[in-house]
Coordinates of C-alpha atoms and ligand atoms in Angstrom, one line a residue:
M1 CA 67.8 102.9 88.9
L2 CA 70.8 104.1 86.9
A3 CA 70.1 107.8 87.6
E4 CA 69.8 107.0 91.3
A5 CA 73.2 105.3 91.1
G6 CA 74.6 108.5 89.8
W7 CA 74.6 108.0 86.0
E8 CA 73.6 110.9 83.8
T9 CA 70.4 109.4 82.2
L10 CA 68.3 110.7 79.3
L11 CA 64.8 109.2 78.7
L12 CA 63.2 109.7 75.2
D13 CA 59.6 108.8 74.6
R14 CA 57.4 109.5 71.6
A15 CA 54.3 109.9 73.8
R16 CA 53.2 112.9 75.9
F17 CA 52.2 111.8 79.4
P18 CA 49.8 111.2 81.0
R19 CA 48.6 108.8 78.2
D20 CA 46.7 105.5 78.1
K21 CA 48.4 102.3 77.0
P22 CA 46.4 99.2 75.9
C23 CA 46.6 96.9 78.9
G24 CA 44.5 94.8 81.2
E25 CA 45.8 97.0 84.0
F26 CA 46.4 94.2 86.4
L27 CA 49.6 94.0 88.5
T28 CA 50.9 90.9 90.1
P29 CA 52.1 91.1 93.7
G30 CA 55.7 90.6 92.4
A31 CA 55.3 93.8 90.3
A32 CA 53.8 95.6 93.3
S33 CA 56.9 94.8 95.4
I34 CA 59.2 96.2 92.8
L35 CA 57.1 99.4 92.6
Q36 CA 57.4 99.6 96.4
S37 CA 61.2 99.4 96.2
L38 CA 61.2 102.1 93.5
G39 CA 59.5 104.4 96.0
V40 CA 56.3 105.0 94.0
W41 CA 53.8 103.0 96.2
G42 CA 52.7 106.0 98.3
R43 CA 51.8 108.0 95.2
L44 CA 50.0 105.0 93.7
T45 CA 47.9 104.5 96.7
E46 CA 47.0 108.2 96.8
Q47 CA 46.1 108.4 93.1
G48 CA 44.4 105.0 92.7
I49 CA 45.5 101.4 93.0
S50 CA 43.1 98.7 94.3
P51 CA 43.8 95.2 95.7
V52 CA 42.3 92.3 93.8
D53 CA 40.5 90.0 96.4
R54 CA 39.9 87.0 94.2
L55 CA 40.6 86.0 90.6
S56 CA 39.1 83.4 88.4
I57 CA 40.1 81.6 85.2
R58 CA 37.2 80.1 83.2
S59 CA 37.3 77.9 80.1
A60 CA 34.8 77.7 77.3
N61 CA 32.7 75.1 79.0
R62 CA 32.6 77.3 82.1
F63 CA 34.8 75.2 84.2
R64 CA 36.3 77.6 86.7
L65 CA 39.4 77.9 88.7
E66 CA 39.1 80.5 91.5
H67 CA 41.8 81.8 93.7
A68 CA 41.6 83.8 96.9
P69 CA 44.9 84.2 98.7
E70 CA 45.2 83.8 102.5
E71 CA 44.1 86.6 104.7
N72 CA 46.3 89.7 104.6
L73 CA 47.5 88.8 101.1
T74 CA 46.2 90.0 97.8
A75 CA 45.8 88.2 94.4
G76 CA 47.2 91.3 92.7
W77 CA 46.4 95.0 92.1
T78 CA 44.7 97.1 89.4
V79 CA 45.7 100.5 88.3
R80 CA 45.0 102.7 85.3
R81 CA 48.1 102.7 83.1
R82 CA 47.6 106.4 82.6
T83 CA 48.2 106.8 86.4
L84 CA 51.0 104.2 86.8
D85 CA 53.1 105.4 83.8
A86 CA 52.8 109.1 84.7
I87 CA 53.9 108.3 88.3
L88 CA 56.9 106.3 87.1
L89 CA 57.9 109.1 84.8
E90 CA 57.5 111.7 87.6
Q91 CA 59.7 109.4 89.8
A92 CA 62.4 109.2 87.1
R93 CA 62.4 113.0 86.9
S94 CA 62.7 113.3 90.6
V95 CA 65.8 111.1 90.8
G96 CA 67.5 113.2 88.1
V97 CA 66.5 111.6 84.8
E98 CA 66.2 114.1 82.0
V99 CA 62.9 113.3 80.3
R100 CA 62.1 114.4 76.8
E101 CA 58.5 113.6 75.7
A102 CA 57.2 113.6 72.1
V103 CA 60.6 112.5 70.7
V104 CA 60.6 109.6 68.3
F105 CA 63.5 107.2 68.1
R106 CA 64.6 106.7 64.5
S107 CA 67.9 104.9 64.4
L108 CA 71.0 103.9 66.4
I109 CA 74.2 105.7 65.8
R110 CA 76.9 103.1 65.2
E111 CA 80.7 103.7 64.9
S112 CA 83.0 100.8 64.3
G113 CA 80.2 98.4 65.1
Q114 CA 79.6 100.0 68.5
V115 CA 76.4 101.8 69.3
R116 CA 77.2 105.4 70.4
G117 CA 73.7 107.0 70.7
V118 CA 70.5 107.6 68.8
L119 CA 69.0 109.7 66.1
A120 CA 65.5 110.9 67.0
A121 CA 62.8 113.3 65.8
G122 CA 61.5 115.9 68.2
K123 CA 60.3 119.4 67.8
C124 CA 63.1 120.4 65.4
A125 CA 62.5 119.7 61.7
S126 CA 65.8 117.7 61.3
L127 CA 66.8 114.6 63.3
C128 CA 68.5 115.3 66.6
E129 CA 71.5 113.3 67.6
W130 CA 71.9 112.1 71.2
R131 CA 75.3 110.5 72.0
S132 CA 75.7 108.2 74.9
R133 CA 77.9 105.4 76.2
L134 CA 74.9 103.0 76.4
V135 CA 71.5 102.9 74.8
I136 CA 68.7 100.9 76.4
G137 CA 65.8 100.1 74.1
A138 CA 62.6 100.0 76.2
D139 CA 60.3 101.0 73.3
G140 CA 57.7 98.3 73.7
A141 CA 56.6 95.2 71.8
R142 CA 57.2 96.6 68.4
S143 CA 60.6 97.9 69.4
K144 CA 62.4 99.7 66.6
V145 CA 65.7 99.4 68.6
A146 CA 65.3 95.6 68.6
R147 CA 64.5 95.5 64.9
E148 CA 67.6 97.7 64.2
M149 CA 69.7 95.2 66.2
G150 CA 68.3 92.5 63.9
V151 CA 67.5 90.1 66.8
V152 CA 63.6 89.9 66.7
K153 CA 62.0 86.5 66.3
P154 CA 58.2 86.7 66.0
I155 CA 56.2 83.9 67.6
R156 CA 53.7 83.0 65.0
R157 CA 51.0 81.6 67.3
L158 CA 51.1 84.8 69.4
Q159 CA 50.2 87.3 66.6
R160 CA 46.9 88.6 67.9
L161 CA 44.8 91.7 68.2
A162 CA 43.6 93.3 71.4
V163 CA 40.7 95.6 72.0
V164 CA 40.7 97.4 75.3
T165 CA 37.4 99.0 76.6
H166 CA 36.3 100.5 79.9
W167 CA 32.8 100.1 81.4
R168 CA 30.8 101.8 84.1
G169 CA 28.2 99.9 86.1
L170 CA 29.4 96.4 85.1
E171 CA 29.4 94.0 88.0
L172 CA 32.1 91.3 88.3
D173 CA 32.1 88.2 90.6
C174 CA 35.8 88.6 91.3
G175 CA 38.3 91.4 91.1
L176 CA 39.8 89.8 88.0
E177 CA 38.0 87.3 85.7
M178 CA 39.8 85.7 82.8
R179 CA 37.9 83.8 80.2
S180 CA 38.9 81.7 77.2
S181 CA 36.9 80.3 74.4
G182 CA 38.8 78.8 71.5
S183 CA 41.1 81.5 70.1
V184 CA 39.2 84.3 71.9
V185 CA 40.3 85.5 75.3
C186 CA 38.6 88.0 77.5
G187 CA 39.9 89.7 80.7
A188 CA 37.7 91.8 83.0
G189 CA 39.2 93.6 86.0
R190 CA 37.7 96.0 88.5
L191 CA 39.6 99.3 88.6
P192 CA 40.2 101.7 91.5
D193 CA 37.6 104.1 90.1
H194 CA 35.0 101.2 90.0
S195 CA 35.0 101.1 86.3
V196 CA 35.9 97.8 84.6
N197 CA 38.7 97.1 82.2
L198 CA 37.3 94.7 79.6
T199 CA 40.0 93.5 77.2
L200 CA 39.4 91.1 74.3
V201 CA 42.2 89.3 72.5
V202 CA 41.4 87.7 69.1
P203 CA 43.2 86.3 66.1
T204 CA 44.7 88.9 63.7
G205 CA 42.3 87.7 60.9
E206 CA 39.5 89.6 62.8
S207 CA 41.0 93.0 61.9
R208 CA 38.5 93.8 59.2
K209 CA 35.6 93.1 61.5
I210 CA 37.0 95.5 64.1
A211 CA 37.9 98.4 61.9
G212 CA 35.7 101.4 62.6
R213 CA 33.3 99.4 64.9
A214 CA 35.5 98.2 67.7
G215 CA 32.9 98.8 70.4
D216 CA 30.1 96.8 68.6
Y217 CA 32.6 94.1 67.9
V218 CA 33.5 93.7 71.6
T219 CA 29.8 93.4 72.5
E220 CA 29.1 90.9 69.7
M221 CA 32.0 88.7 70.7
I222 CA 31.0 88.7 74.4
Y223 CA 27.5 87.6 73.4
R224 CA 28.9 84.9 71.2
H225 CA 31.6 83.5 73.4
F226 CA 30.9 84.4 77.0
P227 CA 27.1 84.3 77.8
D228 CA 27.6 84.6 81.6
L229 CA 29.3 88.0 81.1
A230 CA 26.9 89.0 78.3
A231 CA 24.1 88.6 80.8
R232 CA 25.6 91.5 82.8
L233 CA 26.5 93.8 79.8
P234 CA 23.1 95.6 79.7
D235 CA 23.8 97.0 83.2
G236 CA 27.0 98.5 82.0
Q237 CA 27.9 101.5 79.9
R238 CA 31.0 101.5 77.7
E239 CA 33.2 104.5 77.8
P240 CA 33.6 106.0 74.3
E241 CA 37.4 105.7 74.2
I242 CA 38.6 102.3 72.9
Q243 CA 42.2 101.2 72.3
T244 CA 43.1 98.6 69.8
T245 CA 46.6 97.1 69.4
H246 CA 48.5 94.4 67.6
C247 CA 49.9 91.9 70.2
F248 CA 53.2 91.2 68.6
G249 CA 54.4 88.0 70.4
H250 CA 58.1 87.7 70.0
Y251 CA 61.4 86.9 71.7
C252 CA 64.9 88.2 70.9
R253 CA 67.9 86.0 70.0
R254 CA 70.0 88.4 72.1
T255 CA 69.0 91.3 74.3
S256 CA 72.4 93.0 74.3
D257 CA 75.1 94.0 71.9
D258 CA 78.0 96.4 71.7
G259 CA 76.7 99.5 73.6
V260 CA 73.0 98.6 73.5
M261 CA 70.5 96.6 75.6
L262 CA 66.8 95.8 75.4
A263 CA 64.3 95.8 78.3
G264 CA 60.6 95.2 78.8
D265 CA 58.4 94.2 75.9
A266 CA 61.2 95.2 73.5
A267 CA 63.2 92.2 74.8
A268 CA 60.2 89.7 74.7
F269 CA 56.5 89.8 74.6
V270 CA 54.1 86.8 75.2
D271 CA 50.3 86.7 75.2
P272 CA 49.1 88.8 78.1
F273 CA 46.6 86.2 79.4
T274 CA 48.1 85.8 82.9
G275 CA 48.8 89.6 83.3
E276 CA 52.4 89.8 84.1
G277 CA 54.0 92.0 81.4
V278 CA 54.6 94.8 83.8
F279 CA 56.4 92.5 86.2
F280 CA 58.6 91.3 83.3
A281 CA 59.3 94.9 82.4
L282 CA 60.2 95.9 86.0
R283 CA 62.2 92.8 86.8
G284 CA 64.0 93.0 83.4
A285 CA 64.8 96.6 84.2
E286 CA 66.3 95.6 87.5
L287 CA 68.5 93.0 85.8
A288 CA 69.4 95.5 83.0
A289 CA 70.3 98.2 85.4
R290 CA 72.6 95.9 87.4
T291 CA 74.5 94.9 84.3
A292 CA 74.6 98.4 82.9
Y293 CA 75.9 99.8 86.2
Q294 CA 78.8 97.3 86.2
A295 CA 79.6 97.8 82.5
L296 CA 79.5 101.6 82.8
T297 CA 81.6 101.6 86.0
S298 CA 84.2 99.3 84.4
G299 CA 84.2 101.4 81.2
D300 CA 83.5 98.3 79.1
V301 CA 80.1 98.3 77.4
S302 CA 81.1 95.7 74.8
A303 CA 78.8 92.9 73.8
V304 CA 81.0 90.5 75.9
S305 CA 80.6 92.7 79.0
L306 CA 76.8 93.1 78.5
A307 CA 76.2 89.4 77.8
S308 CA 75.8 88.8 81.5
Y309 CA 72.4 90.5 81.1
D310 CA 71.3 87.8 78.7
R311 CA 72.3 85.2 81.2
A312 CA 70.5 86.9 84.0
R313 CA 67.3 87.0 81.9
R314 CA 67.2 83.2 82.0
E315 CA 65.2 83.5 85.2
L316 CA 62.5 85.3 83.2
M317 CA 62.6 82.7 80.4
R318 CA 61.2 80.0 82.8
R319 CA 58.4 82.4 83.7
Y320 CA 57.6 82.9 80.0
L321 CA 57.5 79.2 79.6
L322 CA 55.0 78.8 82.4
C323 CA 52.8 81.5 80.8
G324 CA 52.8 79.5 77.6
L325 CA 51.9 76.3 79.5
V326 CA 49.0 78.0 81.4
Q327 CA 47.6 79.4 78.2
G328 CA 47.9 76.1 76.4
I329 CA 46.0 74.3 79.2
V330 CA 43.3 77.0 79.4
R331 CA 42.7 76.7 75.6
T332 CA 42.4 72.9 75.8
P333 CA 39.0 72.4 77.6
T334 CA 39.5 68.7 78.6
L335 CA 43.0 69.4 80.0
F336 CA 41.8 72.5 81.7
N337 CA 38.9 70.6 83.4
L338 CA 41.3 68.0 84.6
V339 CA 43.7 70.5 86.0
V340 CA 40.9 72.5 87.7
R341 CA 39.6 69.4 89.4
R342 CA 43.1 68.5 90.6
L343 CA 43.8 72.0 91.9
N344 CA 40.4 72.3 93.6
R345 CA 41.0 68.9 95.3
H346 CA 44.6 69.8 96.4
P347 CA 44.8 73.4 97.8
A348 CA 48.5 73.1 98.4
L349 CA 49.1 72.6 94.6
Q350 CA 46.8 75.5 93.8
D351 CA 48.5 77.8 96.3
R352 CA 51.9 77.0 94.9
L353 CA 50.8 77.6 91.3
F354 CA 49.3 81.0 92.2
Q355 CA 52.4 82.0 94.3
V356 CA 54.4 81.5 91.1
L357 CA 51.9 83.3 88.9
S358 CA 51.9 86.1 91.4
D359 CA 55.7 86.4 90.9
T360 CA 56.4 85.9 94.6
E361 CA 57.9 82.4 94.1
P362 CA 60.3 81.3 91.3
P363 CA 58.8 79.3 88.4
G364 CA 61.0 76.3 89.3
R365 CA 58.6 75.6 92.2
V366 CA 56.0 74.3 89.6
L367 CA 58.1 73.6 86.5
H368 CA 59.5 70.4 87.8
P369 CA 58.4 66.8 87.2
G370 CA 57.3 66.2 90.8
Y371 CA 54.8 69.1 90.7
L372 CA 53.6 68.3 87.2
L373 CA 53.1 64.6 87.9
R374 CA 51.1 65.4 91.1
L375 CA 49.0 67.9 89.0
L376 CA 48.2 65.6 86.1
L377 CA 48.2 62.0 87.5
P378 CA 45.2 60.8 89.6
I379 CA 47.1 60.0 92.7
Ligands
FAD401 C1 46.0 93.8 75.5 C2 47.1 93.8 76.5 C3 46.8 93.5 77.8 C4 47.8 93.5 78.8 N1 47.5 93.3 80.1 C5 48.4 93.3 81.0 C6 48.1 93.2 82.4 O1 46.9 93.1 82.8 N2 49.1 93.2 83.3 C7 50.4 93.3 82.9 O2 51.3 93.2 83.8 N3 50.7 93.4 81.6 C8 49.8 93.4 80.7 N4 50.1 93.6 79.4 C9 51.5 93.7 79.0 C10 52.1 95.1 79.4 O3 51.2 96.1 78.9 C11 53.5 95.3 78.9 O4 54.2 94.1 79.1 C12 54.2 96.5 79.6 O5 53.5 97.7 79.3 C13 55.6 96.5 79.1 O6 56.2 97.8 79.4 P1 57.3 98.4 78.5 O7 57.8 99.6 79.2 O8 58.3 97.4 78.0 O9 56.5 98.8 77.1 P2 55.4 99.9 77.0 O10 54.6 100.0 78.2 O11 54.7 99.6 75.7 O12 56.2 101.3 76.8 C14 57.0 101.5 75.7 C15 57.2 103.0 75.6 O13 58.0 103.3 74.4 C16 57.6 104.4 73.7 N5 58.0 104.2 72.3 C17 57.6 103.2 71.4 N6 58.3 103.4 70.3 C18 59.0 104.6 70.4 C19 59.9 105.3 69.5 N7 60.1 104.9 68.2 N8 60.5 106.4 70.0 C20 60.3 106.8 71.3 N9 59.5 106.2 72.1 C21 58.9 105.0 71.7 C22 56.0 104.3 73.9 O14 55.5 105.6 73.7 C23 55.9 103.8 75.3 O15 55.8 104.8 76.2 C24 49.2 93.7 78.4 C25 49.5 93.9 77.1 C26 48.5 94.0 76.1 C27 48.8 94.3 74.7

């Protein structure tokens, strides 16, 4: 966005693309509409993106909330992250961003308290110095830029582990099925190439059971916690490549400072249960680009000037709050059963909730006493 607006922009990433990224690979309609405005939708449809017809959320006692949007609308999309991220990078290059892959950020360059660029390790043996008027840390949930800024606040209950697998021949009832059983969460989504992304999120205490046997661990956990899905596993074949990652739930006390900003997971990361991290990253990037553009144009990239970004991000804070609320409800079977009964009986309440979870309506549409009372009280 900044390059398109005419700013000389350098993008450093430690990865070489295309690469996989641990993810459920589901996109909300809100994320899709930002991708459309970025001009990458055509390439995504050519290279593989599928609409999700229906999605379901199931609790441990198999109570189920199913959502199918009205005709001509979709509940979301699935896409391999390898495809999505490579297309985004290609688009960045095409609008003039200078991209350097396999370059690892090491530290911020600070002069008189102001960030003036970064030190990073690339091909050369010594650290390279890149000077800039503004640095945007978009280096993911374990952001080193955020840690250098000293603003990271881990969220203790959101320290979890994820194991991401892909399966062939596995049948699903819906395009996306989310299941929860105690502290174990499982997401299964049908991908454009007809494979299934099956992601398990478990407490960090499980790490020793996963080490060296992640595939067997996933199968065991599905048999133990999700018998309806386990019944279908024998028909499927797991692809050999498995990704594991630490889900580092956190927020940042501030997402900007003198000459530096944070975007995407670097700024905040919550449990990925309702699948909207990509929307948060894209929407956050829009807000960051808007503030950055104004600050760069006025020649003032001080903390005071960039603070409007923190204020703008409040719209996302309400959405993070809703994620937490949904996850809390799904993990409490009696409450989940009550909510499912109410939503099934009142389609208007259900539609409104899913419009917000789709990122097509603002969170305020459900985070207000009127909606919550109608949802919880037997009127
Ligand atoms: C298990 C799991 C399932 C998820 N499922 C979904 C889902 O279904 N839908 C959804 O919308 N979201 C989901 N998310 C969240 C989503 O993946 C993230 O929110 C999204 O990828 C954030 O994008 P980002 O650009 O901020 O970070 P990332 O996509 O993590 O990108 C960060 C980039 O920074 C680079 N980098 C990191 N450190 C350095 C360094 N030191 N130097 C240089 N480069 C560096 C990395 O190589 C990477 O390319 C899930 C997350 C997890 C963990």
